[in-house]
Amino acid sequence: MENDAREQLRILERAEAAPYISYPPTPRWYAPAIGAWAAAFIGAFTWWRENTPLFAASLAGLILLELVFVTWMQRRHGALPMPGRGRPPAEIGRVWSRYFVGLLVVCALVGLAWWRIGVAAGAATAFVTVTAGLAYYEYCYAQAAAEVRKRLG
Amino acid sequence: MINGLDPVIHTPKRLAAMAVLANSTTASFRFLRNYLDISDSDLSKHMSALEAAGYVHSAKDGRGRGATTTFKLTRDGQKAYNAHRDALRALLDGPSPEDLPQD
Protein backbone atom coordinates (compact mmCIF):
# COMPACT_ATOMS: atom_id res chain seq x y z
CA MET A 1 0.00 0.00 0.00
CA GLU A 2 2.78 2.40 1.00
CA ASN A 3 4.80 1.52 -2.10
CA ASP A 4 1.73 2.08 -4.23
CA ALA A 5 1.16 5.49 -2.61
CA ARG A 6 4.81 6.40 -3.16
CA GLU A 7 4.56 5.41 -6.84
CA GLN A 8 1.32 7.37 -7.23
CA LEU A 9 2.93 10.47 -5.74
CA ARG A 10 5.85 10.12 -8.13
CA ILE A 11 3.44 9.92 -11.09
CA LEU A 12 1.59 12.89 -9.67
CA GLU A 13 4.69 15.05 -9.22
CA ARG A 14 5.89 14.41 -12.77
CA ALA A 15 2.44 15.00 -14.28
CA GLU A 16 1.93 18.18 -12.26
CA ALA A 17 5.20 19.50 -13.66
CA ALA A 18 4.40 18.53 -17.27
CA PRO A 19 2.47 21.68 -18.27
CA TYR A 20 5.36 23.84 -16.99
CA ILE A 21 8.20 22.00 -18.68
CA SER A 22 6.70 20.57 -21.89
CA TYR A 23 6.25 23.53 -24.17
CA PRO A 24 7.10 24.45 -27.76
CA PRO A 25 10.11 26.73 -28.32
CA THR A 26 9.32 30.42 -27.90
CA PRO A 27 9.39 32.24 -31.27
CA ARG A 28 12.01 34.98 -31.70
CA TRP A 29 9.37 37.62 -32.37
CA TYR A 30 7.56 36.95 -29.06
CA ALA A 31 9.39 39.44 -26.78
CA PRO A 32 9.54 42.37 -29.27
CA ALA A 33 5.90 41.76 -30.28
CA ILE A 34 4.72 41.97 -26.68
CA GLY A 35 6.98 45.02 -26.22
CA ALA A 36 5.36 46.65 -29.24
CA TRP A 37 1.90 45.79 -27.87
CA ALA A 38 2.77 47.42 -24.52
CA ALA A 39 4.14 50.49 -26.32
CA ALA A 40 0.96 50.73 -28.42
CA PHE A 41 -1.15 50.42 -25.26
CA ILE A 42 0.68 53.37 -23.66
CA GLY A 43 0.77 55.26 -26.96
CA ALA A 44 -3.04 55.02 -27.23
CA PHE A 45 -3.24 57.44 -24.31
CA THR A 46 -2.10 60.18 -26.74
CA TRP A 47 -5.77 60.41 -27.78
CA TRP A 48 -7.11 60.14 -24.25
CA ARG A 49 -8.34 63.75 -24.12
CA GLU A 50 -8.08 64.67 -27.82
CA ASN A 51 -10.20 61.94 -29.38
CA THR A 52 -12.16 59.73 -27.00
CA PRO A 53 -13.71 57.39 -29.65
CA LEU A 54 -10.30 56.76 -31.22
CA PHE A 55 -8.77 56.17 -27.78
CA ALA A 56 -11.52 53.70 -26.80
CA ALA A 57 -11.31 51.93 -30.17
CA SER A 58 -7.50 51.62 -29.88
CA LEU A 59 -7.73 50.10 -26.40
CA ALA A 60 -10.54 47.73 -27.43
CA GLY A 61 -8.53 46.64 -30.49
CA LEU A 62 -5.42 46.01 -28.40
CA ILE A 63 -7.36 44.04 -25.77
CA LEU A 64 -8.98 41.97 -28.53
CA LEU A 65 -5.55 41.33 -30.03
CA GLU A 66 -4.32 40.17 -26.61
CA LEU A 67 -7.26 37.76 -26.29
CA VAL A 68 -6.54 36.33 -29.75
CA PHE A 69 -2.87 35.96 -28.80
CA VAL A 70 -3.65 34.15 -25.53
CA THR A 71 -6.03 31.77 -27.37
CA TRP A 72 -3.31 31.06 -29.93
CA MET A 73 -0.77 30.48 -27.14
CA GLN A 74 -3.16 28.10 -25.39
CA ARG A 75 -3.66 26.05 -28.57
CA ARG A 76 0.01 26.02 -29.42
CA HIS A 77 1.10 24.94 -25.94
CA GLY A 78 -1.59 22.33 -25.44
CA ALA A 79 -1.73 22.71 -21.64
CA LEU A 80 -0.94 26.29 -20.73
CA PRO A 81 -0.18 26.79 -17.03
CA MET A 82 -1.47 29.92 -15.32
CA PRO A 83 -0.25 31.63 -12.13
CA GLY A 84 -2.69 30.96 -9.31
CA ARG A 85 -3.74 27.60 -10.70
CA GLY A 86 -2.11 24.37 -9.57
CA ARG A 87 1.27 23.78 -7.97
CA PRO A 88 4.21 24.94 -10.06
CA PRO A 89 7.54 23.23 -9.38
CA ALA A 90 9.63 25.26 -6.91
CA GLU A 91 12.14 26.21 -9.63
CA ILE A 92 9.36 27.66 -11.81
CA GLY A 93 7.68 29.30 -8.81
CA ARG A 94 10.85 31.25 -8.09
CA VAL A 95 11.04 32.48 -11.70
CA TRP A 96 7.38 33.53 -11.58
CA SER A 97 7.97 35.46 -8.35
CA ARG A 98 10.84 37.34 -9.99
CA TYR A 99 8.63 37.95 -13.04
CA PHE A 100 6.01 39.75 -10.95
CA VAL A 101 8.65 41.83 -9.19
CA GLY A 102 10.07 42.69 -12.62
CA LEU A 103 6.59 43.65 -13.81
CA LEU A 104 6.29 46.15 -10.95
CA VAL A 105 9.69 47.62 -11.83
CA VAL A 106 8.67 47.95 -15.51
CA CYS A 107 5.39 49.66 -14.50
CA ALA A 108 7.30 52.05 -12.25
CA LEU A 109 9.82 52.92 -15.00
CA VAL A 110 7.10 53.42 -17.62
CA GLY A 111 5.05 55.54 -15.21
CA LEU A 112 8.09 57.66 -14.37
CA ALA A 113 8.99 58.25 -18.04
CA TRP A 114 5.35 59.10 -18.84
CA TRP A 115 5.01 61.46 -15.90
CA ARG A 116 8.37 63.24 -16.32
CA ILE A 117 8.64 63.37 -20.12
CA GLY A 118 5.40 62.36 -21.81
CA VAL A 119 3.36 59.62 -23.44
CA ALA A 120 5.88 59.01 -26.25
CA ALA A 121 8.69 58.47 -23.72
CA GLY A 122 6.42 56.17 -21.71
CA ALA A 123 5.66 54.13 -24.82
CA ALA A 124 9.34 53.93 -25.78
CA THR A 125 10.26 52.87 -22.23
CA ALA A 126 7.51 50.25 -22.33
CA PHE A 127 8.86 48.82 -25.58
CA VAL A 128 12.46 48.60 -24.33
CA THR A 129 11.76 47.34 -20.80
CA VAL A 130 9.03 44.85 -21.76
CA THR A 131 11.08 43.43 -24.65
CA ALA A 132 14.27 43.13 -22.58
CA GLY A 133 12.42 41.93 -19.48
CA LEU A 134 10.49 39.24 -21.37
CA ALA A 135 13.59 38.02 -23.20
CA TYR A 136 15.38 37.68 -19.86
CA TYR A 137 12.34 35.98 -18.27
CA GLU A 138 12.17 33.45 -21.12
CA TYR A 139 15.86 32.68 -20.63
CA CYS A 140 15.42 32.19 -16.85
CA TYR A 141 12.29 30.09 -17.41
CA ALA A 142 14.10 27.79 -19.84
CA GLN A 143 16.90 27.31 -17.27
CA ALA A 144 14.39 26.55 -14.50
CA ALA A 145 12.46 24.11 -16.73
CA ALA A 146 15.72 22.30 -17.53
CA GLU A 147 16.44 22.01 -13.78
CA VAL A 148 12.98 20.52 -13.17
CA ARG A 149 13.44 18.01 -16.03
CA LYS A 150 16.78 16.99 -14.58
CA ARG A 151 15.36 16.62 -11.06
CA LEU A 152 12.38 14.55 -12.14
CA GLY A 153 14.44 12.40 -14.49
CA MET B 1 -13.10 4.81 -1.34
CA ILE B 2 -10.16 3.16 0.41
CA ASN B 3 -8.29 5.41 2.85
CA GLY B 4 -9.80 8.39 1.08
CA LEU B 5 -8.38 7.30 -2.27
CA ASP B 6 -10.72 7.79 -5.22
CA PRO B 7 -11.02 4.59 -7.33
CA VAL B 8 -11.84 6.62 -10.46
CA ILE B 9 -8.60 8.60 -10.19
CA HIS B 10 -6.43 5.83 -8.78
CA THR B 11 -5.55 4.41 -12.22
CA PRO B 12 -2.06 5.81 -13.01
CA LYS B 13 -3.00 7.21 -16.44
CA ARG B 14 -6.10 8.94 -15.06
CA LEU B 15 -4.19 10.27 -12.10
CA ALA B 16 -1.56 11.73 -14.42
CA ALA B 17 -4.26 13.26 -16.65
CA MET B 18 -5.92 14.83 -13.61
CA ALA B 19 -2.56 16.19 -12.41
CA VAL B 20 -1.92 17.80 -15.81
CA LEU B 21 -5.43 19.32 -15.83
CA ALA B 22 -5.04 20.60 -12.26
CA ASN B 23 -2.03 22.60 -13.42
CA SER B 24 -3.28 24.08 -16.69
CA THR B 25 -6.17 26.18 -17.89
CA THR B 26 -7.17 23.46 -20.34
CA ALA B 27 -5.31 20.52 -21.86
CA SER B 28 -5.63 19.39 -25.45
CA PHE B 29 -6.23 15.79 -26.45
CA ARG B 30 -2.87 15.80 -28.25
CA PHE B 31 -0.93 17.09 -25.23
CA LEU B 32 -2.42 14.43 -22.95
CA ARG B 33 -1.91 11.65 -25.51
CA ASN B 34 1.73 12.62 -26.02
CA TYR B 35 2.43 13.05 -22.33
CA LEU B 36 0.73 9.82 -21.26
CA ASP B 37 2.17 7.99 -24.27
CA ILE B 38 -1.02 6.06 -25.00
CA SER B 39 -3.21 5.50 -28.07
CA ASP B 40 -6.13 7.76 -29.01
CA SER B 41 -8.66 5.11 -28.08
CA ASP B 42 -7.04 4.47 -24.69
CA LEU B 43 -7.03 8.17 -23.88
CA SER B 44 -10.65 8.49 -25.02
CA LYS B 45 -11.63 5.67 -22.66
CA HIS B 46 -9.85 7.20 -19.68
CA MET B 47 -11.21 10.68 -20.35
CA SER B 48 -14.74 9.34 -20.83
CA ALA B 49 -14.52 7.68 -17.41
CA LEU B 50 -13.38 10.94 -15.82
CA GLU B 51 -16.11 12.84 -17.63
CA ALA B 52 -18.76 10.33 -16.53
CA ALA B 53 -17.62 10.86 -12.94
CA GLY B 54 -18.14 14.60 -13.40
CA TYR B 55 -14.44 15.39 -12.91
CA VAL B 56 -13.67 16.60 -16.42
CA HIS B 57 -15.44 18.69 -19.01
CA SER B 58 -14.58 18.27 -22.68
CA ALA B 59 -15.08 20.73 -25.53
CA LYS B 60 -14.71 20.15 -29.26
CA ASP B 61 -13.49 23.00 -31.40
CA GLY B 62 -14.00 22.88 -35.16
CA ARG B 63 -15.16 20.03 -37.38
CA GLY B 64 -13.71 17.13 -39.32
CA ARG B 65 -9.98 16.53 -39.48
CA GLY B 66 -9.06 19.92 -38.02
CA ALA B 67 -11.22 19.48 -34.92
CA THR B 68 -9.49 19.68 -31.57
CA THR B 69 -10.74 18.40 -28.23
CA THR B 70 -9.76 20.15 -25.03
CA PHE B 71 -10.38 19.07 -21.46
CA LYS B 72 -10.89 21.14 -18.36
CA LEU B 73 -11.10 20.09 -14.73
CA THR B 74 -14.50 20.73 -13.14
CA ARG B 75 -14.89 22.05 -9.59
CA ASP B 76 -15.79 18.52 -8.43
CA GLY B 77 -12.75 17.21 -10.27
CA GLN B 78 -10.50 19.72 -8.53
CA LYS B 79 -11.95 18.70 -5.14
CA ALA B 80 -11.58 14.98 -5.90
CA TYR B 81 -8.02 15.46 -7.11
CA ASN B 82 -7.00 17.46 -4.03
CA ALA B 83 -8.65 14.90 -1.73
CA HIS B 84 -6.87 12.02 -3.49
CA ARG B 85 -3.55 13.87 -3.30
CA ASP B 86 -4.02 14.58 0.42
CA ALA B 87 -4.97 10.94 1.05
CA LEU B 88 -1.78 9.76 -0.66
CA ARG B 89 0.31 12.13 1.44
CA ALA B 90 -1.46 10.98 4.60
CA LEU B 91 -0.76 7.35 3.71
CA LEU B 92 2.95 8.06 3.47
CA ASP B 93 3.11 10.35 6.48
CA GLY B 94 1.43 7.68 8.62
CA PRO B 95 -1.22 8.25 11.26
CA SER B 96 -1.06 11.45 13.27
CA PRO B 97 -0.48 11.09 17.06
CA GLU B 98 -4.17 11.91 17.65
CA ASP B 99 -5.20 8.94 15.49
CA LEU B 100 -3.16 6.47 17.52
CA PRO B 101 -4.97 4.53 20.27
CA GLN B 102 -4.36 6.06 23.69
CA ASP B 103 -3.22 3.80 26.57
mmCIF file with all atom_site columns, C-alpha atoms in Angstrom, chain B:
data_model
loop_
_atom_site.group_PDB
_atom_site.id
_atom_site.type_symbol
_atom_site.label_atom_id
_atom_site.label_alt_id
_atom_site.label_comp_id
_atom_site.label_asym_id
_atom_site.label_entity_id
_atom_site.label_seq_id
_atom_site.pdbx_PDB_ins_code
_atom_site.Cartn_x
_atom_site.Cartn_y
_atom_site.Cartn_z
_atom_site.occupancy
_atom_site.B_iso_or_equiv
_atom_site.pdbx_formal_charge
_atom_site.auth_seq_id
_atom_site.auth_comp_id
_atom_site.auth_asym_id
_atom_site.auth_atom_id
_atom_site.pdbx_PDB_model_num
ATOM 1   C CA . MET B 1 1   ? -13.103 4.814  -1.338  1.00 0.00 ? 1   MET B CA 1
ATOM 2   C CA . ILE B 1 2   ? -10.157 3.160  0.410   1.00 0.00 ? 2   ILE B CA 1
ATOM 3   C CA . ASN B 1 3   ? -8.290  5.411  2.851   1.00 0.00 ? 3   ASN B CA 1
ATOM 4   C CA . GLY B 1 4   ? -9.804  8.392  1.080   1.00 0.00 ? 4   GLY B CA 1
ATOM 5   C CA . LEU B 1 5   ? -8.378  7.296  -2.274  1.00 0.00 ? 5   LEU B CA 1
ATOM 6   C CA . ASP B 1 6   ? -10.718 7.787  -5.219  1.00 0.00 ? 6   ASP B CA 1
ATOM 7   C CA . PRO B 1 7   ? -11.017 4.589  -7.325  1.00 0.00 ? 7   PRO B CA 1
ATOM 8   C CA . VAL B 1 8   ? -11.840 6.617  -10.457 1.00 0.00 ? 8   VAL B CA 1
ATOM 9   C CA . ILE B 1 9   ? -8.600  8.596  -10.193 1.00 0.00 ? 9   ILE B CA 1
ATOM 10  C CA . HIS B 1 10  ? -6.431  5.829  -8.776  1.00 0.00 ? 10  HIS B CA 1
ATOM 11  C CA . THR B 1 11  ? -5.547  4.409  -12.216 1.00 0.00 ? 11  THR B CA 1
ATOM 12  C CA . PRO B 1 12  ? -2.060  5.811  -13.011 1.00 0.00 ? 12  PRO B CA 1
ATOM 13  C CA . LYS B 1 13  ? -3.005  7.208  -16.437 1.00 0.00 ? 13  LYS B CA 1
ATOM 14  C CA . ARG B 1 14  ? -6.103  8.941  -15.064 1.00 0.00 ? 14  ARG B CA 1
ATOM 15  C CA . LEU B 1 15  ? -4.189  10.267 -12.097 1.00 0.00 ? 15  LEU B CA 1
ATOM 16  C CA . ALA B 1 16  ? -1.561  11.727 -14.419 1.00 0.00 ? 16  ALA B CA 1
ATOM 17  C CA . ALA B 1 17  ? -4.258  13.262 -16.648 1.00 0.00 ? 17  ALA B CA 1
ATOM 18  C CA . MET B 1 18  ? -5.924  14.831 -13.606 1.00 0.00 ? 18  MET B CA 1
ATOM 19  C CA . ALA B 1 19  ? -2.560  16.188 -12.409 1.00 0.00 ? 19  ALA B CA 1
ATOM 20  C CA . VAL B 1 20  ? -1.922  17.803 -15.807 1.00 0.00 ? 20  VAL B CA 1
ATOM 21  C CA . LEU B 1 21  ? -5.427  19.325 -15.835 1.00 0.00 ? 21  LEU B CA 1
ATOM 22  C CA . ALA B 1 22  ? -5.044  20.600 -12.265 1.00 0.00 ? 22  ALA B CA 1
ATOM 23  C CA . ASN B 1 23  ? -2.031  22.599 -13.423 1.00 0.00 ? 23  ASN B CA 1
ATOM 24  C CA . SER B 1 24  ? -3.276  24.077 -16.686 1.00 0.00 ? 24  SER B CA 1
ATOM 25  C CA . THR B 1 25  ? -6.170  26.184 -17.895 1.00 0.00 ? 25  THR B CA 1
ATOM 26  C CA . THR B 1 26  ? -7.174  23.460 -20.338 1.00 0.00 ? 26  THR B CA 1
ATOM 27  C CA . ALA B 1 27  ? -5.308  20.523 -21.859 1.00 0.00 ? 27  ALA B CA 1
ATOM 28  C CA . SER B 1 28  ? -5.630  19.385 -25.445 1.00 0.00 ? 28  SER B CA 1
ATOM 29  C CA . PHE B 1 29  ? -6.234  15.786 -26.447 1.00 0.00 ? 29  PHE B CA 1
ATOM 30  C CA . ARG B 1 30  ? -2.870  15.796 -28.251 1.00 0.00 ? 30  ARG B CA 1
ATOM 31  C CA . PHE B 1 31  ? -0.934  17.087 -25.227 1.00 0.00 ? 31  PHE B CA 1
ATOM 32  C CA . LEU B 1 32  ? -2.423  14.427 -22.951 1.00 0.00 ? 32  LEU B CA 1
ATOM 33  C CA . ARG B 1 33  ? -1.911  11.648 -25.515 1.00 0.00 ? 33  ARG B CA 1
ATOM 34  C CA . ASN B 1 34  ? 1.734   12.620 -26.023 1.00 0.00 ? 34  ASN B CA 1
ATOM 35  C CA . TYR B 1 35  ? 2.433   13.050 -22.327 1.00 0.00 ? 35  TYR B CA 1
ATOM 36  C CA . LEU B 1 36  ? 0.732   9.817  -21.255 1.00 0.00 ? 36  LEU B CA 1
ATOM 37  C CA . ASP B 1 37  ? 2.167   7.991  -24.271 1.00 0.00 ? 37  ASP B CA 1
ATOM 38  C CA . ILE B 1 38  ? -1.023  6.064  -25.003 1.00 0.00 ? 38  ILE B CA 1
ATOM 39  C CA . SER B 1 39  ? -3.211  5.500  -28.066 1.00 0.00 ? 39  SER B CA 1
ATOM 40  C CA . ASP B 1 40  ? -6.126  7.759  -29.014 1.00 0.00 ? 40  ASP B CA 1
ATOM 41  C CA . SER B 1 41  ? -8.663  5.110  -28.080 1.00 0.00 ? 41  SER B CA 1
ATOM 42  C CA . ASP B 1 42  ? -7.044  4.474  -24.691 1.00 0.00 ? 42  ASP B CA 1
ATOM 43  C CA . LEU B 1 43  ? -7.033  8.167  -23.880 1.00 0.00 ? 43  LEU B CA 1
ATOM 44  C CA . SER B 1 44  ? -10.654 8.489  -25.023 1.00 0.00 ? 44  SER B CA 1
ATOM 45  C CA . LYS B 1 45  ? -11.635 5.671  -22.661 1.00 0.00 ? 45  LYS B CA 1
ATOM 46  C CA . HIS B 1 46  ? -9.854  7.205  -19.680 1.00 0.00 ? 46  HIS B CA 1
ATOM 47  C CA . MET B 1 47  ? -11.209 10.683 -20.348 1.00 0.00 ? 47  MET B CA 1
ATOM 48  C CA . SER B 1 48  ? -14.743 9.342  -20.833 1.00 0.00 ? 48  SER B CA 1
ATOM 49  C CA . ALA B 1 49  ? -14.520 7.678  -17.408 1.00 0.00 ? 49  ALA B CA 1
ATOM 50  C CA . LEU B 1 50  ? -13.377 10.936 -15.825 1.00 0.00 ? 50  LEU B CA 1
ATOM 51  C CA . GLU B 1 51  ? -16.110 12.839 -17.633 1.00 0.00 ? 51  GLU B CA 1
ATOM 52  C CA . ALA B 1 52  ? -18.762 10.326 -16.534 1.00 0.00 ? 52  ALA B CA 1
ATOM 53  C CA . ALA B 1 53  ? -17.618 10.860 -12.937 1.00 0.00 ? 53  ALA B CA 1
ATOM 54  C CA . GLY B 1 54  ? -18.142 14.603 -13.399 1.00 0.00 ? 54  GLY B CA 1
ATOM 55  C CA . TYR B 1 55  ? -14.444 15.385 -12.911 1.00 0.00 ? 55  TYR B CA 1
ATOM 56  C CA . VAL B 1 56  ? -13.669 16.602 -16.417 1.00 0.00 ? 56  VAL B CA 1
ATOM 57  C CA . HIS B 1 57  ? -15.443 18.689 -19.011 1.00 0.00 ? 57  HIS B CA 1
ATOM 58  C CA . SER B 1 58  ? -14.582 18.269 -22.679 1.00 0.00 ? 58  SER B CA 1
ATOM 59  C CA . ALA B 1 59  ? -15.077 20.727 -25.526 1.00 0.00 ? 59  ALA B CA 1
ATOM 60  C CA . LYS B 1 60  ? -14.713 20.145 -29.255 1.00 0.00 ? 60  LYS B CA 1
ATOM 61  C CA . ASP B 1 61  ? -13.488 22.997 -31.403 1.00 0.00 ? 61  ASP B CA 1
ATOM 62  C CA . GLY B 1 62  ? -14.001 22.876 -35.160 1.00 0.00 ? 62  GLY B CA 1
ATOM 63  C CA . ARG B 1 63  ? -15.160 20.035 -37.384 1.00 0.00 ? 63  ARG B CA 1
ATOM 64  C CA . GLY B 1 64  ? -13.714 17.129 -39.320 1.00 0.00 ? 64  GLY B CA 1
ATOM 65  C CA . ARG B 1 65  ? -9.977  16.526 -39.475 1.00 0.00 ? 65  ARG B CA 1
ATOM 66  C CA . GLY B 1 66  ? -9.056  19.918 -38.017 1.00 0.00 ? 66  GLY B CA 1
ATOM 67  C CA . ALA B 1 67  ? -11.225 19.478 -34.922 1.00 0.00 ? 67  ALA B CA 1
ATOM 68  C CA . THR B 1 68  ? -9.490  19.684 -31.565 1.00 0.00 ? 68  THR B CA 1
ATOM 69  C CA . THR B 1 69  ? -10.739 18.403 -28.233 1.00 0.00 ? 69  THR B CA 1
ATOM 70  C CA . THR B 1 70  ? -9.759  20.146 -25.031 1.00 0.00 ? 70  THR B CA 1
ATOM 71  C CA . PHE B 1 71  ? -10.376 19.067 -21.461 1.00 0.00 ? 71  PHE B CA 1
ATOM 72  C CA . LYS B 1 72  ? -10.890 21.135 -18.359 1.00 0.00 ? 72  LYS B CA 1
ATOM 73  C CA . LEU B 1 73  ? -11.099 20.089 -14.726 1.00 0.00 ? 73  LEU B CA 1
ATOM 74  C CA . THR B 1 74  ? -14.503 20.731 -13.140 1.00 0.00 ? 74  THR B CA 1
ATOM 75  C CA . ARG B 1 75  ? -14.890 22.046 -9.591  1.00 0.00 ? 75  ARG B CA 1
ATOM 76  C CA . ASP B 1 76  ? -15.786 18.515 -8.427  1.00 0.00 ? 76  ASP B CA 1
ATOM 77  C CA . GLY B 1 77  ? -12.749 17.210 -10.273 1.00 0.00 ? 77  GLY B CA 1
ATOM 78  C CA . GLN B 1 78  ? -10.499 19.716 -8.531  1.00 0.00 ? 78  GLN B CA 1
ATOM 79  C CA . LYS B 1 79  ? -11.946 18.702 -5.143  1.00 0.00 ? 79  LYS B CA 1
ATOM 80  C CA . ALA B 1 80  ? -11.578 14.982 -5.897  1.00 0.00 ? 80  ALA B CA 1
ATOM 81  C CA . TYR B 1 81  ? -8.016  15.460 -7.110  1.00 0.00 ? 81  TYR B CA 1
ATOM 82  C CA . ASN B 1 82  ? -6.997  17.464 -4.028  1.00 0.00 ? 82  ASN B CA 1
ATOM 83  C CA . ALA B 1 83  ? -8.650  14.899 -1.727  1.00 0.00 ? 83  ALA B CA 1
ATOM 84  C CA . HIS B 1 84  ? -6.871  12.025 -3.492  1.00 0.00 ? 84  HIS B CA 1
ATOM 85  C CA . ARG B 1 85  ? -3.554  13.871 -3.299  1.00 0.00 ? 85  ARG B CA 1
ATOM 86  C CA . ASP B 1 86  ? -4.017  14.578 0.418   1.00 0.00 ? 86  ASP B CA 1
ATOM 87  C CA . ALA B 1 87  ? -4.974  10.940 1.048   1.00 0.00 ? 87  ALA B CA 1
ATOM 88  C CA . LEU B 1 88  ? -1.782  9.755  -0.663  1.00 0.00 ? 88  LEU B CA 1
ATOM 89  C CA . ARG B 1 89  ? 0.307   12.127 1.442   1.00 0.00 ? 89  ARG B CA 1
ATOM 90  C CA . ALA B 1 90  ? -1.465  10.978 4.602   1.00 0.00 ? 90  ALA B CA 1
ATOM 91  C CA . LEU B 1 91  ? -0.761  7.346  3.708   1.00 0.00 ? 91  LEU B CA 1
ATOM 92  C CA . LEU B 1 92  ? 2.951   8.064  3.473   1.00 0.00 ? 92  LEU B CA 1
ATOM 93  C CA . ASP B 1 93  ? 3.113   10.349 6.482   1.00 0.00 ? 93  ASP B CA 1
ATOM 94  C CA . GLY B 1 94  ? 1.428   7.678  8.623   1.00 0.00 ? 94  GLY B CA 1
ATOM 95  C CA . PRO B 1 95  ? -1.224  8.252  11.260  1.00 0.00 ? 95  PRO B CA 1
ATOM 96  C CA . SER B 1 96  ? -1.064  11.445 13.266  1.00 0.00 ? 96  SER B CA 1
ATOM 97  C CA . PRO B 1 97  ? -0.483  11.095 17.060  1.00 0.00 ? 97  PRO B CA 1
ATOM 98  C CA . GLU B 1 98  ? -4.171  11.910 17.646  1.00 0.00 ? 98  GLU B CA 1
ATOM 99  C CA . ASP B 1 99  ? -5.197  8.939  15.489  1.00 0.00 ? 99  ASP B CA 1
ATOM 100 C CA . LEU B 1 100 ? -3.157  6.469  17.515  1.00 0.00 ? 100 LEU B CA 1
ATOM 101 C CA . PRO B 1 101 ? -4.975  4.530  20.275  1.00 0.00 ? 101 PRO B CA 1
ATOM 102 C CA . GLN B 1 102 ? -4.360  6.058  23.693  1.00 0.00 ? 102 GLN B CA 1
ATOM 103 C CA . ASP B 1 103 ? -3.224  3.804  26.570  1.00 0.00 ? 103 ASP B CA 1
#
